[in-house]
Coordinates of C-alpha atoms and ligand atoms in Angstrom, one line a residue:
M8 CA 24.7 63.7 -18.6
A9 CA 23.0 65.3 -21.6
Q10 CA 21.2 63.1 -24.0
L11 CA 21.7 63.5 -27.7
R12 CA 18.4 62.4 -29.3
F13 CA 18.3 60.8 -32.7
P14 CA 15.5 61.5 -35.2
A15 CA 12.4 59.3 -35.1
G16 CA 12.9 56.3 -37.3
F17 CA 16.7 56.3 -37.0
V18 CA 17.7 52.6 -37.5
W19 CA 19.8 50.9 -34.9
G20 CA 21.6 47.7 -35.8
V21 CA 24.6 45.4 -35.6
A22 CA 26.7 43.9 -38.4
T23 CA 28.3 40.5 -38.9
S24 CA 29.6 38.5 -41.8
A25 CA 29.2 34.9 -42.9
Q26 CA 32.8 33.8 -42.9
Q27 CA 33.4 35.4 -39.5
I28 CA 30.6 33.9 -37.5
E29 CA 28.9 30.9 -39.2
G30 CA 31.4 28.1 -38.8
A31 CA 30.0 24.8 -40.2
W32 CA 32.5 25.3 -42.9
N33 CA 32.0 21.9 -44.4
Q34 CA 28.4 21.3 -43.4
G35 CA 25.1 21.8 -45.2
G36 CA 26.7 21.5 -48.6
R37 CA 29.0 24.5 -48.1
G38 CA 32.1 24.7 -50.4
E39 CA 35.6 25.9 -49.6
S40 CA 36.1 29.7 -49.6
I41 CA 39.4 31.5 -50.3
W42 CA 39.5 32.3 -46.5
D43 CA 39.3 28.6 -45.6
R44 CA 42.2 28.0 -47.9
F45 CA 44.2 31.1 -46.9
A46 CA 43.8 30.3 -43.2
A47 CA 45.2 26.8 -43.7
I48 CA 48.6 28.2 -44.7
P49 CA 50.9 28.5 -41.7
G50 CA 51.8 32.1 -41.0
N51 CA 48.8 33.7 -42.5
I52 CA 46.6 34.0 -39.4
A53 CA 48.1 35.6 -36.3
D54 CA 47.1 32.8 -33.9
G55 CA 47.2 30.0 -36.4
S56 CA 43.4 29.6 -36.1
R57 CA 40.9 28.6 -38.7
P58 CA 37.3 29.8 -39.3
H59 CA 36.0 26.3 -39.2
T60 CA 33.7 26.7 -36.3
T61 CA 34.1 30.3 -35.1
C62 CA 30.8 31.4 -33.4
D63 CA 28.9 28.4 -34.7
H64 CA 26.2 30.8 -35.8
Y65 CA 25.1 28.3 -38.4
H66 CA 23.6 26.3 -35.5
R67 CA 23.0 29.1 -33.0
W68 CA 21.3 31.6 -35.2
R69 CA 18.0 31.5 -33.3
N70 CA 19.7 32.3 -30.1
D71 CA 21.6 35.1 -31.9
I72 CA 18.4 36.6 -33.1
A73 CA 17.2 36.5 -29.5
L74 CA 20.3 38.5 -28.5
M75 CA 19.3 41.1 -31.1
R76 CA 15.8 41.3 -29.8
W77 CA 17.2 41.8 -26.3
L78 CA 19.3 44.7 -27.6
G79 CA 16.1 46.1 -29.1
L80 CA 17.5 46.4 -32.6
G81 CA 15.5 47.4 -35.7
A82 CA 18.0 46.0 -38.2
Y83 CA 20.7 43.4 -38.8
R84 CA 23.4 43.5 -41.4
F85 CA 24.7 40.1 -42.3
S86 CA 26.3 38.5 -45.4
T87 CA 25.1 35.5 -47.3
G88 CA 27.9 33.0 -47.7
W89 CA 28.8 32.8 -51.4
S90 CA 30.5 29.4 -50.8
R91 CA 27.5 28.2 -48.9
I92 CA 25.1 29.1 -51.7
L93 CA 27.3 28.3 -54.7
P94 CA 29.8 25.7 -53.6
S95 CA 30.8 25.0 -57.2
G96 CA 31.1 28.7 -57.9
R97 CA 28.6 28.7 -60.8
G98 CA 25.7 26.6 -61.8
A99 CA 23.2 25.0 -59.6
P100 CA 22.9 26.6 -56.1
N101 CA 23.0 24.5 -52.9
Q102 CA 19.4 24.5 -51.7
A103 CA 20.4 23.9 -48.1
G104 CA 22.4 27.0 -48.2
L105 CA 19.6 29.1 -49.6
D106 CA 17.2 27.5 -47.0
F107 CA 19.5 28.7 -44.2
Y108 CA 19.2 32.4 -45.2
D109 CA 15.6 32.0 -46.1
A110 CA 14.8 30.9 -42.5
L111 CA 17.1 33.5 -41.1
V112 CA 15.2 36.3 -43.0
D113 CA 11.8 34.9 -41.9
A114 CA 12.9 34.8 -38.3
L115 CA 14.3 38.3 -38.4
L116 CA 11.1 39.7 -40.0
A117 CA 9.1 37.9 -37.4
A118 CA 11.2 39.6 -34.7
D119 CA 10.6 43.0 -36.4
I120 CA 14.3 43.2 -37.4
T121 CA 14.9 44.5 -40.9
P122 CA 17.5 42.4 -42.8
F123 CA 20.3 44.2 -44.6
V124 CA 22.0 41.7 -46.9
T125 CA 25.6 41.9 -48.1
L126 CA 26.4 39.5 -51.0
N127 CA 30.2 39.6 -50.9
H128 CA 31.9 39.9 -47.6
W129 CA 35.1 38.4 -48.9
D130 CA 34.2 34.6 -49.0
L131 CA 34.8 34.0 -52.7
P132 CA 34.5 30.2 -53.5
Q133 CA 37.9 28.7 -53.8
V134 CA 36.9 27.1 -57.2
L135 CA 36.5 30.6 -58.6
Q136 CA 39.9 31.6 -57.3
D137 CA 41.3 28.6 -59.0
Q138 CA 39.9 30.0 -62.2
G139 CA 41.6 33.4 -61.7
G140 CA 39.5 35.0 -58.9
W141 CA 38.9 38.7 -58.9
A142 CA 41.7 39.2 -61.4
S143 CA 39.5 37.6 -64.0
R144 CA 36.5 39.2 -65.6
E145 CA 34.7 35.8 -65.4
T146 CA 34.5 36.2 -61.6
A147 CA 32.5 39.4 -62.1
K148 CA 30.1 37.4 -64.3
A149 CA 29.9 34.7 -61.6
F150 CA 29.1 37.4 -59.0
A151 CA 26.2 38.6 -61.1
E152 CA 24.9 35.1 -61.3
Y153 CA 25.2 34.7 -57.5
A154 CA 23.3 38.0 -57.0
A155 CA 20.6 36.6 -59.2
V156 CA 20.3 33.4 -57.2
V157 CA 20.1 35.2 -53.9
S158 CA 17.8 38.1 -54.9
D159 CA 15.5 35.6 -56.6
R160 CA 15.2 33.7 -53.4
L161 CA 15.1 36.6 -50.8
G162 CA 14.0 39.5 -52.9
D163 CA 10.4 39.2 -51.9
R164 CA 11.3 40.0 -48.3
V165 CA 14.7 41.7 -48.3
R166 CA 14.7 45.4 -49.4
H167 CA 18.2 46.5 -48.4
W168 CA 21.0 45.1 -50.6
T169 CA 24.7 45.6 -50.6
T170 CA 26.8 44.1 -53.3
H171 CA 30.4 44.2 -51.9
N172 CA 31.9 44.9 -48.5
E173 CA 35.0 47.1 -48.7
P174 CA 36.4 46.4 -52.2
W175 CA 39.6 48.2 -51.2
C176 CA 40.4 45.4 -48.7
V177 CA 39.8 42.7 -51.3
A178 CA 41.8 44.4 -53.9
T179 CA 44.7 45.9 -51.9
L180 CA 45.0 43.7 -48.9
G181 CA 44.2 40.6 -50.9
H182 CA 46.2 41.2 -54.1
E183 CA 48.8 43.9 -53.3
E184 CA 49.8 43.5 -49.7
G185 CA 49.0 39.8 -49.4
C186 CA 47.8 39.8 -45.9
H187 CA 44.2 38.8 -46.8
A188 CA 43.0 36.0 -49.1
P189 CA 44.1 35.1 -51.7
G190 CA 47.4 36.4 -50.4
H191 CA 48.8 37.8 -53.7
R192 CA 51.4 40.6 -53.9
D193 CA 50.9 42.2 -57.3
P194 CA 50.0 45.9 -57.5
A195 CA 48.8 45.6 -61.1
E196 CA 46.6 42.7 -60.3
A197 CA 45.1 44.7 -57.4
L198 CA 43.8 47.3 -59.8
R199 CA 42.4 44.7 -62.1
A200 CA 40.7 43.0 -59.1
A201 CA 39.3 46.4 -58.0
H202 CA 37.9 47.0 -61.5
H203 CA 36.2 43.6 -61.6
L204 CA 34.7 44.1 -58.2
L205 CA 33.3 47.4 -59.2
L206 CA 32.0 46.1 -62.6
S207 CA 30.3 43.2 -60.9
H208 CA 28.7 45.7 -58.5
G209 CA 27.0 47.4 -61.5
W210 CA 25.9 44.1 -63.0
A211 CA 24.6 42.8 -59.7
A212 CA 22.7 46.0 -59.1
E213 CA 20.9 45.6 -62.3
V214 CA 20.0 42.0 -61.5
I215 CA 18.8 42.8 -58.0
R216 CA 16.6 45.6 -59.3
R217 CA 15.0 43.1 -61.6
N218 CA 14.5 40.5 -59.0
A219 CA 13.7 42.2 -55.7
R220 CA 10.7 44.1 -54.6
D221 CA 11.3 47.8 -54.2
P222 CA 15.0 47.3 -53.5
E223 CA 17.5 49.7 -52.2
V224 CA 20.8 48.8 -53.8
G225 CA 24.2 50.0 -52.5
I226 CA 27.8 49.1 -51.8
V227 CA 29.8 49.4 -48.6
L228 CA 33.1 51.3 -48.7
I229 CA 35.6 51.6 -45.9
L230 CA 36.5 55.3 -45.8
S231 CA 39.2 57.0 -43.9
P232 CA 40.2 60.7 -44.1
G233 CA 43.9 61.2 -44.7
H234 CA 45.6 63.9 -42.7
P235 CA 49.2 65.1 -43.1
A236 CA 51.6 64.5 -40.2
T237 CA 53.0 68.0 -40.8
P238 CA 52.0 70.8 -43.2
S239 CA 54.9 70.1 -45.5
A240 CA 54.3 69.7 -49.2
D241 CA 55.7 66.1 -49.0
D242 CA 53.3 65.0 -46.3
R243 CA 50.4 66.6 -48.2
E244 CA 51.5 64.7 -51.3
A245 CA 51.5 61.5 -49.2
V246 CA 47.9 62.2 -48.2
R247 CA 46.9 62.7 -51.9
R248 CA 48.4 59.4 -52.8
F249 CA 46.8 57.5 -49.9
D250 CA 43.4 59.1 -50.4
G251 CA 43.6 58.4 -54.1
L252 CA 43.9 54.7 -53.7
F253 CA 42.0 54.1 -50.5
N254 CA 39.0 56.4 -51.0
R255 CA 38.8 58.0 -54.4
W256 CA 39.6 54.8 -56.4
Y257 CA 36.1 53.6 -55.4
L258 CA 34.1 56.8 -54.9
D259 CA 35.1 58.3 -58.3
P260 CA 34.1 55.4 -60.5
L261 CA 30.9 54.7 -58.5
L262 CA 29.7 58.3 -58.3
R263 CA 31.4 60.1 -61.2
G264 CA 32.1 57.3 -63.7
S265 CA 35.9 57.7 -63.9
Y266 CA 39.1 56.6 -62.2
P267 CA 41.2 59.3 -60.6
A268 CA 43.9 60.2 -63.2
D269 CA 46.4 61.2 -60.6
V270 CA 46.4 57.7 -59.1
V271 CA 46.9 56.2 -62.5
A272 CA 49.9 58.5 -63.0
D273 CA 51.3 57.4 -59.7
R274 CA 51.1 53.8 -60.8
V275 CA 52.7 54.6 -64.1
R276 CA 55.6 56.3 -62.3
R277 CA 56.2 53.3 -60.1
G278 CA 56.2 51.0 -63.2
Q279 CA 53.0 49.3 -62.1
L280 CA 50.9 50.2 -65.0
P281 CA 52.9 50.2 -68.2
G282 CA 51.9 53.1 -70.4
G283 CA 49.0 53.9 -68.1
E284 CA 47.0 51.3 -69.9
M285 CA 44.1 49.6 -68.1
P286 CA 43.2 47.0 -70.7
F287 CA 40.8 45.4 -68.3
V288 CA 38.6 48.4 -68.5
H289 CA 36.3 47.8 -71.5
D290 CA 34.2 50.4 -73.3
G291 CA 31.0 50.9 -71.3
D292 CA 32.2 49.5 -68.0
L293 CA 32.3 52.8 -66.2
A294 CA 28.7 53.5 -67.2
I295 CA 27.8 50.2 -65.6
I296 CA 29.8 50.9 -62.5
R297 CA 28.1 54.3 -62.2
T298 CA 24.6 52.9 -61.9
P299 CA 22.8 55.2 -59.4
L300 CA 23.4 54.1 -55.8
D301 CA 20.2 54.1 -53.8
A302 CA 22.4 54.3 -50.6
L303 CA 26.0 54.2 -49.7
G304 CA 27.2 52.1 -46.8
V305 CA 30.1 53.7 -44.9
N306 CA 32.4 51.6 -42.7
Y307 CA 34.4 53.9 -40.5
Y308 CA 37.0 52.9 -37.9
S309 CA 39.8 55.5 -38.0
R310 CA 41.6 58.4 -39.8
T311 CA 45.0 57.9 -41.4
V312 CA 47.9 60.3 -40.6
L313 CA 50.5 60.2 -43.3
A314 CA 54.0 61.3 -43.9
A315 CA 56.3 60.9 -46.9
G316 CA 58.6 57.9 -46.2
P317 CA 62.3 58.0 -47.1
D318 CA 61.5 56.5 -50.5
G319 CA 58.8 59.1 -51.0
E320 CA 56.0 56.5 -50.6
P321 CA 53.2 57.4 -48.1
R322 CA 53.8 56.0 -44.7
A323 CA 51.1 55.9 -42.0
V324 CA 52.2 57.5 -38.8
P325 CA 50.8 55.8 -35.6
A326 CA 49.1 57.8 -32.9
A327 CA 50.1 57.8 -29.3
P328 CA 49.4 54.4 -27.7
E329 CA 46.6 55.6 -25.4
R330 CA 44.6 56.7 -28.4
L331 CA 44.8 53.4 -30.2
T332 CA 42.4 50.4 -30.2
E333 CA 43.8 46.9 -30.1
M334 CA 43.9 47.0 -33.9
G335 CA 46.4 49.8 -33.7
W336 CA 43.8 52.2 -35.2
E337 CA 43.6 55.7 -33.8
I338 CA 40.3 56.6 -32.0
Y339 CA 39.2 59.6 -34.0
P340 CA 35.4 60.2 -34.0
D341 CA 35.6 63.6 -35.9
G342 CA 36.9 61.7 -38.9
L343 CA 33.4 60.1 -39.2
V344 CA 31.8 63.5 -39.6
E345 CA 34.5 64.4 -42.1
V346 CA 33.9 61.4 -44.4
L347 CA 30.1 61.8 -44.2
Q348 CA 30.5 65.5 -45.2
R349 CA 32.6 64.5 -48.1
V350 CA 30.4 61.8 -49.5
A351 CA 27.3 64.0 -49.2
G352 CA 29.0 67.2 -50.2
E353 CA 31.7 66.4 -52.9
Y354 CA 30.0 63.3 -54.2
G355 CA 26.3 64.1 -53.7
V356 CA 25.3 60.9 -51.9
R357 CA 21.7 61.3 -50.7
K358 CA 21.4 58.4 -48.4
I359 CA 24.0 56.9 -46.1
W360 CA 24.1 54.0 -43.6
I361 CA 26.9 53.6 -41.2
T362 CA 27.3 50.0 -41.9
E363 CA 30.2 49.3 -39.5
N364 CA 31.8 51.0 -36.6
G365 CA 33.3 49.5 -33.5
A366 CA 36.5 48.7 -31.6
A367 CA 38.7 45.8 -30.5
F368 CA 40.0 45.9 -27.0
V369 CA 41.3 43.2 -24.7
D370 CA 38.4 42.4 -22.4
P371 CA 38.8 41.3 -18.9
P372 CA 37.4 38.0 -17.7
A373 CA 33.9 38.1 -16.3
V374 CA 33.6 39.1 -12.6
D375 CA 30.3 38.3 -10.9
G376 CA 28.9 37.8 -14.4
R377 CA 30.0 41.3 -15.6
I378 CA 32.5 41.9 -18.4
A379 CA 33.7 45.5 -17.9
D380 CA 34.7 47.0 -21.3
P381 CA 34.4 50.7 -20.7
R382 CA 36.7 51.6 -23.6
R383 CA 34.5 49.9 -26.1
T384 CA 31.5 51.8 -24.7
A385 CA 33.3 55.1 -24.9
Y386 CA 34.4 54.4 -28.5
L387 CA 30.8 53.6 -29.5
R388 CA 29.4 56.6 -27.6
D389 CA 31.9 59.1 -29.1
H390 CA 31.3 57.8 -32.6
L391 CA 27.5 58.0 -32.1
A392 CA 27.9 61.5 -30.9
A393 CA 29.7 62.2 -34.1
V394 CA 26.8 60.7 -36.1
H395 CA 24.5 62.9 -34.1
R396 CA 26.6 66.0 -35.2
A397 CA 26.5 64.8 -38.8
I398 CA 22.7 64.6 -38.7
A399 CA 22.5 68.1 -37.1
L400 CA 24.6 69.3 -40.1
G401 CA 21.9 67.9 -42.3
L402 CA 23.8 64.9 -43.6
P403 CA 21.5 62.1 -44.7
V404 CA 22.4 59.3 -42.3
G405 CA 19.6 56.8 -41.8
G406 CA 21.1 54.4 -39.3
Y407 CA 24.0 52.9 -37.5
F408 CA 25.3 49.3 -37.3
A409 CA 27.7 48.4 -34.6
W410 CA 30.5 46.1 -35.5
S411 CA 29.9 43.5 -34.1
L412 CA 27.2 41.5 -32.4
L413 CA 29.8 38.8 -31.4
D414 CA 33.5 38.4 -31.0
N415 CA 34.4 36.5 -34.2
F416 CA 37.1 35.4 -36.6
E417 CA 38.9 38.7 -37.3
W418 CA 40.5 37.7 -40.6
G419 CA 44.3 37.7 -40.4
Q420 CA 44.2 38.4 -36.7
G421 CA 42.2 35.2 -36.0
Y422 CA 40.5 35.3 -32.6
T423 CA 43.1 37.7 -31.1
R424 CA 41.0 40.8 -31.8
R425 CA 37.5 41.1 -30.2
F426 CA 34.9 43.5 -31.5
G427 CA 31.8 41.9 -30.0
L428 CA 29.1 43.4 -27.8
F429 CA 28.8 39.8 -26.7
A430 CA 31.9 37.8 -25.7
V431 CA 32.1 34.3 -27.3
D432 CA 33.7 31.4 -25.6
F433 CA 35.1 29.7 -28.7
A434 CA 35.6 26.4 -26.8
N435 CA 31.8 25.9 -26.2
G436 CA 30.1 28.6 -28.2
E437 CA 28.6 30.4 -25.2
R438 CA 27.8 34.1 -25.5
A439 CA 27.9 36.6 -22.7
A440 CA 26.9 40.2 -22.8
K441 CA 29.7 42.7 -22.2
D442 CA 28.9 46.0 -20.4
S443 CA 28.9 47.6 -23.8
A444 CA 26.0 45.4 -24.8
F445 CA 23.9 46.7 -21.8
W446 CA 25.0 50.3 -22.8
Y447 CA 24.0 49.8 -26.4
R448 CA 20.7 48.4 -25.4
D449 CA 19.9 51.5 -23.3
T450 CA 21.0 53.7 -26.1
V451 CA 18.8 51.9 -28.6
T452 CA 15.9 52.0 -26.3
A453 CA 16.3 55.7 -25.6
N454 CA 17.0 56.5 -29.3
A455 CA 19.6 58.8 -27.7
V456 CA 23.2 58.7 -26.8
D457 CA 24.7 60.3 -23.7
D458 CA 27.2 63.0 -24.5
G459 CA 29.8 61.4 -22.2
R460 CA 30.1 64.5 -20.0
Ligands
FCB514 C1 36.1 45.7 -41.5 C2 35.5 44.4 -42.1 C3 34.8 43.6 -41.0 C4 35.7 43.5 -39.7 C5 36.1 44.9 -39.3 C6 36.9 45.0 -38.0 O1 37.1 46.0 -42.4 O2 34.5 44.7 -43.0 O3 34.6 42.3 -41.5 O4 36.7 42.7 -39.9 O5 36.8 45.5 -40.3

């Protein structure tokens, strides 16, 4: 098997998020988050589960850092729990919450693992939701305050900062499709929420730059290339509409300082934006949003194939079952090269991290201590080969974070979808390395991926 070698200094990591792994939902002074509330409503989570304990990382974090050391990682991307740090949403922070991340950062640095901090991985304090949540401009202000608190405490040691994780998910899944917290179904509200997320990114970036030492400030977007199911004009139009809302609605304001006019026109046509007015966009907001990004985080899982539905609305066309992960997402590594080419080429991004990439599959029980998950390994290998191609094309990718270190609370899917390199027994918290963890460890150690042939 040929080895595809990565450049010296390429950063190898894993990613997690607070709500998905910490547990201890009502310990250490933590407040309720919108996901705690959302998960309490029957029907919202596939297996009826709650993120109360999940991986119990809050108590097992030392052990989890040991797993990262065993993998040989150079970096760890995690999120600080907003509800843990600001249980009342605004005002005085919870010192115990800050202490937790402070100790985590120190232990990571002592283990030679560089911390990459994400401030908002979806766990908005419920009290802020009660005051309007992301639909309210006040929440953007509250986020900037939260960014100030965290960067003030960790900014002497943390260099890599991400404001939001995947604002599309928060806006569209949370406010239009209703399958994520807070579970609203209001397309106009979704655009308002998206704007406040983006605006708060700009405000927070400014705060972090003031507080932290030599910071690199970015945002993490989920990007997916849209491809037409057939070359018909209707299917290509479906692609335009998907791409407009999923990718360009975020890339354009962040990197060009404007919202895509065609998407606004789509919304007007559907009666979702009367008169095309976006009163929530104030003078000067776009200049704030467009603050230079030091780096862009790209989360990539799949492409999206689209056809025009009977009502003309874009409809995602599923791939053949053997090409799907357990999430129903098509395995399509070339799409990663495509999105990287786009952000570097069309949008001029000069530094990119692959902040998430990974796959859920049903894992077999351990046999003689081995958990055989060859499909996850193949997924990671093929996507890393794509990253290698991207680098050979001259695209500025600095590192790769596998999603995820541990099986965890997969949002609306609860514990039914497993992305971990390590299996977690949710009854007793025990972790066990899957074969993919052994493979990732070899890959990290070699700084090279086998080409699978
Ligand atoms: C991404 C999320 C992450 C995880 C993966 C599977 O959209 O950022 O928390 O749920 O999907």
